[in-house]
mmCIF file of C-alpha atoms in Angstrom:
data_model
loop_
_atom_site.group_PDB
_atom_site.id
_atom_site.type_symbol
_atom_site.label_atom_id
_atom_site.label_comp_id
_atom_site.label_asym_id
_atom_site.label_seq_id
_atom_site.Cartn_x
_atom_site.Cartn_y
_atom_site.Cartn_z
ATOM 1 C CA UNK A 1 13.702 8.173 43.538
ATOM 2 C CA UNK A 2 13.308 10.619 46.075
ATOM 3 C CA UNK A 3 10.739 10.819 49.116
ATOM 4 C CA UNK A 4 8.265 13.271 48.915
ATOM 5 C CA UNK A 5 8.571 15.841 51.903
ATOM 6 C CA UNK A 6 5.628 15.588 54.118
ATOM 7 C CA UNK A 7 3.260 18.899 54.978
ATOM 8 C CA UNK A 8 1.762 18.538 58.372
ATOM 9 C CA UNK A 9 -1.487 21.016 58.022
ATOM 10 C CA UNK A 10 -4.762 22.396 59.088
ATOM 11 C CA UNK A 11 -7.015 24.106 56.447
ATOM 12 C CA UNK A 12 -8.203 26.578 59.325
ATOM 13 C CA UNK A 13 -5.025 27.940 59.327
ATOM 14 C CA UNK A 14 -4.937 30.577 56.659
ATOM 15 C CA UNK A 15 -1.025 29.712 56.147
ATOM 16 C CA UNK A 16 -1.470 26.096 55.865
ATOM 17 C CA UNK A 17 -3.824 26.690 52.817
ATOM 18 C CA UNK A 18 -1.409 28.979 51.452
ATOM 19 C CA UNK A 19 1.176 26.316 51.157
ATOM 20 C CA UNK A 20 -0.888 23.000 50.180
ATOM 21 C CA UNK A 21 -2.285 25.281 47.461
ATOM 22 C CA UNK A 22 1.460 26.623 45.997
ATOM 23 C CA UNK A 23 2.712 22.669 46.520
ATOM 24 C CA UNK A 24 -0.515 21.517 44.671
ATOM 25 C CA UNK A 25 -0.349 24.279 41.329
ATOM 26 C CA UNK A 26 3.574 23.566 41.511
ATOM 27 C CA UNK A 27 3.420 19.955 41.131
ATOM 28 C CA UNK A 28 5.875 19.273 43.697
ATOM 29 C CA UNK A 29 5.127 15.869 45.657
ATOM 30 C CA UNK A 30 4.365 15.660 48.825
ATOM 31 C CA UNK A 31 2.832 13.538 51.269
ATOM 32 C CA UNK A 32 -0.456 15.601 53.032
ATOM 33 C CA UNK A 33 -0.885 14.731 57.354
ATOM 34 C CA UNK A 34 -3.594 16.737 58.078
ATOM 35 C CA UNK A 35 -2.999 17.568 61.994
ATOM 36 C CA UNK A 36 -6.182 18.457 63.756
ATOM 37 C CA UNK A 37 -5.130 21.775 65.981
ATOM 38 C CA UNK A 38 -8.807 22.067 67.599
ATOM 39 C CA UNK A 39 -8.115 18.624 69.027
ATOM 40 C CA UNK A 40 -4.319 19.784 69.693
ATOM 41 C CA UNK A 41 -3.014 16.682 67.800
ATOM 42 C CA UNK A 42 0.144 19.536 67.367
ATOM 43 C CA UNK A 43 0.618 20.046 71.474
ATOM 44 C CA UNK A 44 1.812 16.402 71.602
ATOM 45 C CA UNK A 45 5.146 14.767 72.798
ATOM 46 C CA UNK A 46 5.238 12.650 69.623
ATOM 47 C CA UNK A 47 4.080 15.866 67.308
ATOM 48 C CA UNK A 48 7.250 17.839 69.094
ATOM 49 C CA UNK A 49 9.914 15.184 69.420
ATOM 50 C CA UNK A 50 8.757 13.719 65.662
ATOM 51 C CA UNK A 51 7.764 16.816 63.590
ATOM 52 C CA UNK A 52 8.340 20.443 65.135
ATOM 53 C CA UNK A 53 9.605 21.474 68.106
ATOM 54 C CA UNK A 54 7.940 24.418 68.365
ATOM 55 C CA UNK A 55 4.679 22.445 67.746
ATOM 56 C CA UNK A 56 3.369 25.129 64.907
ATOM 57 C CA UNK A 57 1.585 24.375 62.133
ATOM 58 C CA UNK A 58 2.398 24.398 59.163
ATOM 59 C CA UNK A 59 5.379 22.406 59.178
ATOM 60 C CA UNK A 60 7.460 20.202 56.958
ATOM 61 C CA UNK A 61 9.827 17.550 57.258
ATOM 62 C CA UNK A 62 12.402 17.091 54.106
ATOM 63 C CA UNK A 63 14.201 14.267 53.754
ATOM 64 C CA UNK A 64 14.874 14.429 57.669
ATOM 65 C CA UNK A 65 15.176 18.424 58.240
ATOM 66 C CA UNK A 66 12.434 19.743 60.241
ATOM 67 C CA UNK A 67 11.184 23.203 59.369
ATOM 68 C CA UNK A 68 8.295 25.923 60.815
ATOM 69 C CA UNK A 69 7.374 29.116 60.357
ATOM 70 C CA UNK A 70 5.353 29.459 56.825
ATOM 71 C CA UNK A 71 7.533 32.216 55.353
ATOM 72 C CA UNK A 72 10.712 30.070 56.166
ATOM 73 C CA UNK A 73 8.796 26.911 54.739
ATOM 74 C CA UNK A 74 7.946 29.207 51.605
ATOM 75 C CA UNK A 75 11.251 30.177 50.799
ATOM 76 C CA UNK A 76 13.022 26.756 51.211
ATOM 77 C CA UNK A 77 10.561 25.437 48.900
ATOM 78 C CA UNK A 78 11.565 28.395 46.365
ATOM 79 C CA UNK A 79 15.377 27.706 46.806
ATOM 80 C CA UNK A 80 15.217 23.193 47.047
ATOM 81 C CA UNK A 81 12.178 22.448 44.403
ATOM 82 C CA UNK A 82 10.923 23.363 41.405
ATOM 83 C CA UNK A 83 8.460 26.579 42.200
ATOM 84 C CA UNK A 84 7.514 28.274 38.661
ATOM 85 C CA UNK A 85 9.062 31.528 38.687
ATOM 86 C CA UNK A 86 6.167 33.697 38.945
ATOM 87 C CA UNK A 87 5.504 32.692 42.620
ATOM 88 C CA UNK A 88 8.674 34.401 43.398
ATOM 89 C CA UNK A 89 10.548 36.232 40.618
ATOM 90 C CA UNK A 90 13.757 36.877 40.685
ATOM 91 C CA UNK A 91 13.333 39.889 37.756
ATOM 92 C CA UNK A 92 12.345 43.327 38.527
ATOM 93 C CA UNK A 93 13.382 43.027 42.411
ATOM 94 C CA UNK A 94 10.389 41.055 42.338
ATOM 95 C CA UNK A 95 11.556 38.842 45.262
ATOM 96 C CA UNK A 96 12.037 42.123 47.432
ATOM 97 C CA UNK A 97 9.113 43.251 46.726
ATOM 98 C CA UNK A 98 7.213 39.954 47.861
ATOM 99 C CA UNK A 99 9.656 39.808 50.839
ATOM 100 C CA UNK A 100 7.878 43.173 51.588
ATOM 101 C CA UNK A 101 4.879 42.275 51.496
ATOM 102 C CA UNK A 102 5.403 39.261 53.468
ATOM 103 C CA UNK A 103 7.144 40.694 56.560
ATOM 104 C CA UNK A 104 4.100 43.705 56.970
ATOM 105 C CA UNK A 105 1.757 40.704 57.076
ATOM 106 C CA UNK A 106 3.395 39.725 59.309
ATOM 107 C CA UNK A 107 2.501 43.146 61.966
ATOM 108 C CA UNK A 108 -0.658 43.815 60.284
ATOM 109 C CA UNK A 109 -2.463 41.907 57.840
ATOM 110 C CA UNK A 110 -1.730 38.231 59.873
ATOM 111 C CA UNK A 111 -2.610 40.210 62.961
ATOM 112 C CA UNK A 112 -6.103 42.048 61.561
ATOM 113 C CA UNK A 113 -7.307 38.768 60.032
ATOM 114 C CA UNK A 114 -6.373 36.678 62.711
ATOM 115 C CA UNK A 115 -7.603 38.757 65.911
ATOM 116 C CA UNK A 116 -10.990 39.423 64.207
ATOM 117 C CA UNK A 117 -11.484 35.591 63.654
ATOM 118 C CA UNK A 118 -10.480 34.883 67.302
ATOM 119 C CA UNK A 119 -13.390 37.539 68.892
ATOM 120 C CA UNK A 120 -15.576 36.323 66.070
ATOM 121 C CA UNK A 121 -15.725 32.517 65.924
ATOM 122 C CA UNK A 122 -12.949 31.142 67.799
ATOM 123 C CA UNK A 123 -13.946 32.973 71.416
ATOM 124 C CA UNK A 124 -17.294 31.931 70.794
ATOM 125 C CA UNK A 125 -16.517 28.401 70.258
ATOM 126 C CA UNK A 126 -13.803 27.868 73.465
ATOM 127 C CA UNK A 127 -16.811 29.446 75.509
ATOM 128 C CA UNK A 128 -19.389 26.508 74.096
ATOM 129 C CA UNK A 129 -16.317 23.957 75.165
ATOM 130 C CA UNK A 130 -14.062 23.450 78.056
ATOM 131 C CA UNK A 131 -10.392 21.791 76.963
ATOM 132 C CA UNK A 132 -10.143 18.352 78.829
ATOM 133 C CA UNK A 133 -7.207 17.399 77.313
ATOM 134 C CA UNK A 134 -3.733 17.442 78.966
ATOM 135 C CA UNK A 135 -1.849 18.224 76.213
ATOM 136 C CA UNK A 136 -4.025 21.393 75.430
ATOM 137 C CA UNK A 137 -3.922 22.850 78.827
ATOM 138 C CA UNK A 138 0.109 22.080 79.220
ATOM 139 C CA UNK A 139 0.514 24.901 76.808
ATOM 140 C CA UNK A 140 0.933 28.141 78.690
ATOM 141 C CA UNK A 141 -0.336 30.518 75.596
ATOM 142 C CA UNK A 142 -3.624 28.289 75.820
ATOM 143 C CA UNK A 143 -4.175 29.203 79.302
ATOM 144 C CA UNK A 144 -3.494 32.787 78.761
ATOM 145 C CA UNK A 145 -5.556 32.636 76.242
ATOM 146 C CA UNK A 146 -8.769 31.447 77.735
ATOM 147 C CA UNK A 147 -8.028 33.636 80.783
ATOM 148 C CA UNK A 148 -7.662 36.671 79.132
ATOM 149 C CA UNK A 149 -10.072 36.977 76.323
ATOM 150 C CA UNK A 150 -13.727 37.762 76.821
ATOM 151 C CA UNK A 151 -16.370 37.592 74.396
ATOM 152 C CA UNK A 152 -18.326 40.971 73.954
ATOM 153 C CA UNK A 153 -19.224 43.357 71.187
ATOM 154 C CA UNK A 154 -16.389 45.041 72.030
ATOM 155 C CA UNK A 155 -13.604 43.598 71.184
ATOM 156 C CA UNK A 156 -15.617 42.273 68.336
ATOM 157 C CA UNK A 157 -16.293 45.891 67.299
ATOM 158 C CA UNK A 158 -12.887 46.993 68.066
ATOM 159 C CA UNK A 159 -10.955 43.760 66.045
ATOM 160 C CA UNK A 160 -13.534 45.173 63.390
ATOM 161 C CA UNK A 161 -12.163 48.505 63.274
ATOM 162 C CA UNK A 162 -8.404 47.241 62.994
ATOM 163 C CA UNK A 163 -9.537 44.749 60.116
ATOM 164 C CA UNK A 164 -11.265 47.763 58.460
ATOM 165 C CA UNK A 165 -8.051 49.606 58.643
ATOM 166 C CA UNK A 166 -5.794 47.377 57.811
ATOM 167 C CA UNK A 167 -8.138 46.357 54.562
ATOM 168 C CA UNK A 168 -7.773 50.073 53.579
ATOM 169 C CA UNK A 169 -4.090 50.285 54.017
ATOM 170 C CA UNK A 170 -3.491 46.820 51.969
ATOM 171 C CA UNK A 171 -5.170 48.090 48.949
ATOM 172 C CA UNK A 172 -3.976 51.192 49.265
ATOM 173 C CA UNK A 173 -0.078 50.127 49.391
ATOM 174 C CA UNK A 174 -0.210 46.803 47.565
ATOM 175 C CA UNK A 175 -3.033 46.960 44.859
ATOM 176 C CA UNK A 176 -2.878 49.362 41.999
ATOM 177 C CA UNK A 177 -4.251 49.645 37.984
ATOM 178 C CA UNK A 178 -2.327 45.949 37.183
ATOM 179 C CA UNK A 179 -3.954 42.594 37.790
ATOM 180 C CA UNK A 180 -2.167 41.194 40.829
ATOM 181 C CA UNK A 181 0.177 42.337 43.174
ATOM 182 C CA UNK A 182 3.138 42.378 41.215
ATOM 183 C CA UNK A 183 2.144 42.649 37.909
ATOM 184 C CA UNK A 184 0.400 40.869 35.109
ATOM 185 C CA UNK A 185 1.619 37.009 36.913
ATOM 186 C CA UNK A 186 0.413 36.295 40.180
ATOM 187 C CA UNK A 187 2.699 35.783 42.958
ATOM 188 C CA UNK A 188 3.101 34.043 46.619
ATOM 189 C CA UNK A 189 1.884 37.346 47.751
ATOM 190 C CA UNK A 190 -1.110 37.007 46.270
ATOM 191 C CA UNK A 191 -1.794 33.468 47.600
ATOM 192 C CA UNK A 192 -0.841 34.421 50.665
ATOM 193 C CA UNK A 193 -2.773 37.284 51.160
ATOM 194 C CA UNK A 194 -5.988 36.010 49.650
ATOM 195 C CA UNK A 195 -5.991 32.927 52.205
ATOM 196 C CA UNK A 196 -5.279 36.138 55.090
ATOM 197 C CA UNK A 197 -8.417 37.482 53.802
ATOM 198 C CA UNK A 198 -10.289 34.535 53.526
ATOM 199 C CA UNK A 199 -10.450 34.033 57.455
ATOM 200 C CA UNK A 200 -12.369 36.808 58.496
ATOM 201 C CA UNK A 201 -14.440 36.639 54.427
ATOM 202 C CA UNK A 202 -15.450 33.133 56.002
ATOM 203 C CA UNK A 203 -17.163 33.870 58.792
ATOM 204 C CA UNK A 204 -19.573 37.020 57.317
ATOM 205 C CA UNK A 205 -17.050 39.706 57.540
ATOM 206 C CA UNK A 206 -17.724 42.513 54.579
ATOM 207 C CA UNK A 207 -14.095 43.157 53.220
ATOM 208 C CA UNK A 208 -15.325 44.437 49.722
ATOM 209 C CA UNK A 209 -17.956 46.735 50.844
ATOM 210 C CA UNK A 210 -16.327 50.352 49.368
ATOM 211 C CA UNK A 211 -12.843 48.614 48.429
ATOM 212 C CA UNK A 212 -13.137 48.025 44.300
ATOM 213 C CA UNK A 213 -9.717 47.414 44.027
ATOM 214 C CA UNK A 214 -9.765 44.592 46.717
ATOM 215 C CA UNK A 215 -12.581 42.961 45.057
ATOM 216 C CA UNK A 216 -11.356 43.262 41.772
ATOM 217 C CA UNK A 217 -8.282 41.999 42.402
ATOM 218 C CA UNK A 218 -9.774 39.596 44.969
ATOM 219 C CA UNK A 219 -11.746 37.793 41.959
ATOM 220 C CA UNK A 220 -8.813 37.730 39.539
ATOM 221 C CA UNK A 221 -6.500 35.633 42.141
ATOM 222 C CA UNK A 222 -9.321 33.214 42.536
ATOM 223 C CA UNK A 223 -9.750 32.418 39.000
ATOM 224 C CA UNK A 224 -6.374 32.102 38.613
ATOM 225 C CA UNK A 225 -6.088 29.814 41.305
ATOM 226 C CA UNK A 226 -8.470 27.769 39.731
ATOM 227 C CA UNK A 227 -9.647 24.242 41.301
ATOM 228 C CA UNK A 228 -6.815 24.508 43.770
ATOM 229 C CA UNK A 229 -7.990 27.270 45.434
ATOM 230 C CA UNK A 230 -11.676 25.910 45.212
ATOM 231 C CA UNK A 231 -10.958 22.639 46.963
ATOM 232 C CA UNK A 232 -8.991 23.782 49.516
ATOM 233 C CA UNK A 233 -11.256 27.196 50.356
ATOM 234 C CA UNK A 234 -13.881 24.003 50.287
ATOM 235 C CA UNK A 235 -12.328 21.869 52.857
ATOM 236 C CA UNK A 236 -11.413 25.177 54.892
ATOM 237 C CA UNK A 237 -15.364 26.619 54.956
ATOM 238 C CA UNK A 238 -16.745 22.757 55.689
ATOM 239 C CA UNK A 239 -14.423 22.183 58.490
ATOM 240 C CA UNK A 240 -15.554 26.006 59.779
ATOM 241 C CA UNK A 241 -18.936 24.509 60.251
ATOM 242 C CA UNK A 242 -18.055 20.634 61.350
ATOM 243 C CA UNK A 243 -16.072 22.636 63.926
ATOM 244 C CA UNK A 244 -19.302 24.772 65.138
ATOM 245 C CA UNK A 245 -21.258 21.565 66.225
ATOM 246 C CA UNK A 246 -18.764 20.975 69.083
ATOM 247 C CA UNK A 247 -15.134 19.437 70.127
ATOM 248 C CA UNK A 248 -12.314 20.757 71.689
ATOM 249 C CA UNK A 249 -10.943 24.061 71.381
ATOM 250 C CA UNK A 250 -7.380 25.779 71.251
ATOM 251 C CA UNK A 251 -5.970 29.620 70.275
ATOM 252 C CA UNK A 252 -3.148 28.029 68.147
ATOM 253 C CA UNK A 253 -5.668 26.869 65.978
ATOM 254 C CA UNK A 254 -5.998 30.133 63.941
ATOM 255 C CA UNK A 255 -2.431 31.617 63.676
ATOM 256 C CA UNK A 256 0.900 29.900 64.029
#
């Protein structure tokens, strides 16, 4: 019998949840290391030299081949296991279409989400605490991070107005009269970009106010999800407010 591969996760990152929750309502086995990023558990030697290189989460390691970057992770998972079709279809150019979706993420709704959680709750938080730990402050993007971001309404107000944006153009170019994204089955574009949405949803941000579509469609992914997408949105919103009493804080946290 096989081994399982192994996920190495953190439910804060919006990707991470994306991919627990297709391996979960695809049945595939795997073995779940939850890696804590706010404690940089994923800047270590071992994590590098033992998991990913590039220290990112998420990451996977199948039967010895070591693999980053969630869209690459996604579609090895399509082409080596047994996804159900409907994640990514091969009919109808359905698999360019998701590809499409994926790779403006990418530029705009990864960025939106993830820069209006960082002025929102993650500034906040590295502010409240002061990384003692080697391995966090060995990583260059950390520093720059802490040296170049101040907390003010601001860039608050102006990460706002590029999540606002960016909510308008999404619905605008990806939702229309059918269910989901793609049609009457939902898709990984779906998952995907409901987890994108989640981050900023998580921490008070309006993203239905005057977008029907979005929260139409936002409800009918959920419920299709079903107790996968419960649990994990769950573990993701309790860890959100463990995380606000205190610890150690790093940017890589939010967006690999």
């Amino acid at each position: 019998m096989s081994q399982p591969l192994k996920f190495y996760f953190d439910f804060l990152n919006q990707s991470s949840r994306a991919l627990y929750i297709l391996l979960e309502a695809s049945k595939i086995p795997f073995e779940a290391i939850p890696i804590s990023m706010l404690k940089g558990e994923h800047l270590t030697g071992e994590f590098r030299d033992n998991v990913n290189r590039f220290r990112k989460l998420p990451a996977i390691t199948d039967h010895g081949y070591q693999l980053s970057e969630n869209v690459a992770i996604f579609r090895h998972l399509a082409r080596e296991k047994l996804v159900p079709e409907h994640w990514y279809p091969r009919r109808h150019l359905g698999r360019s279409r998701i590809d499409e979706y994926l790779a403006w993420q990418q530029t705009n709704m990864g960025v939106a989400t993830t820069e209006y959680f960082q002025q929102k709750w993650l500034v906040p938080y590295l502010q409240k605490t002061r990384p003692s730990d080697n391995a966090v402050m060995e990583c260059p993007s950390i520093r720059v991070f802490l040296r170049a971001y101040l907390n003010s309404n601001f860039q608050v107000n102006l990460a706002g107005k590029q999540l606002e944006h960016t909510l308008n153009e999404f619905e605008q170019l990806f939702l229309n009269s059918r269910k989901f994204m793609m049609g009457d089955n939902i898709s990984y574009a779906d998952l995907s970009a409901i987890c994108e949405i989640d981050q900023p949803k998580s921490i008070g941000y309006k993203a239905f106010e005057n977008r029907n579509k979005l929260a139409r469609w936002y409800e009918a992914v959920r419920e299709e999800l079903g107790p996968h997408y419960k649990e994990v949105s769950g573990e993701f919103e309790a860890k959100l407010k463990r995380s606000g009493r205190g610890g150690q804080g790093v940017a890589q946290a939010v967006k690999q």
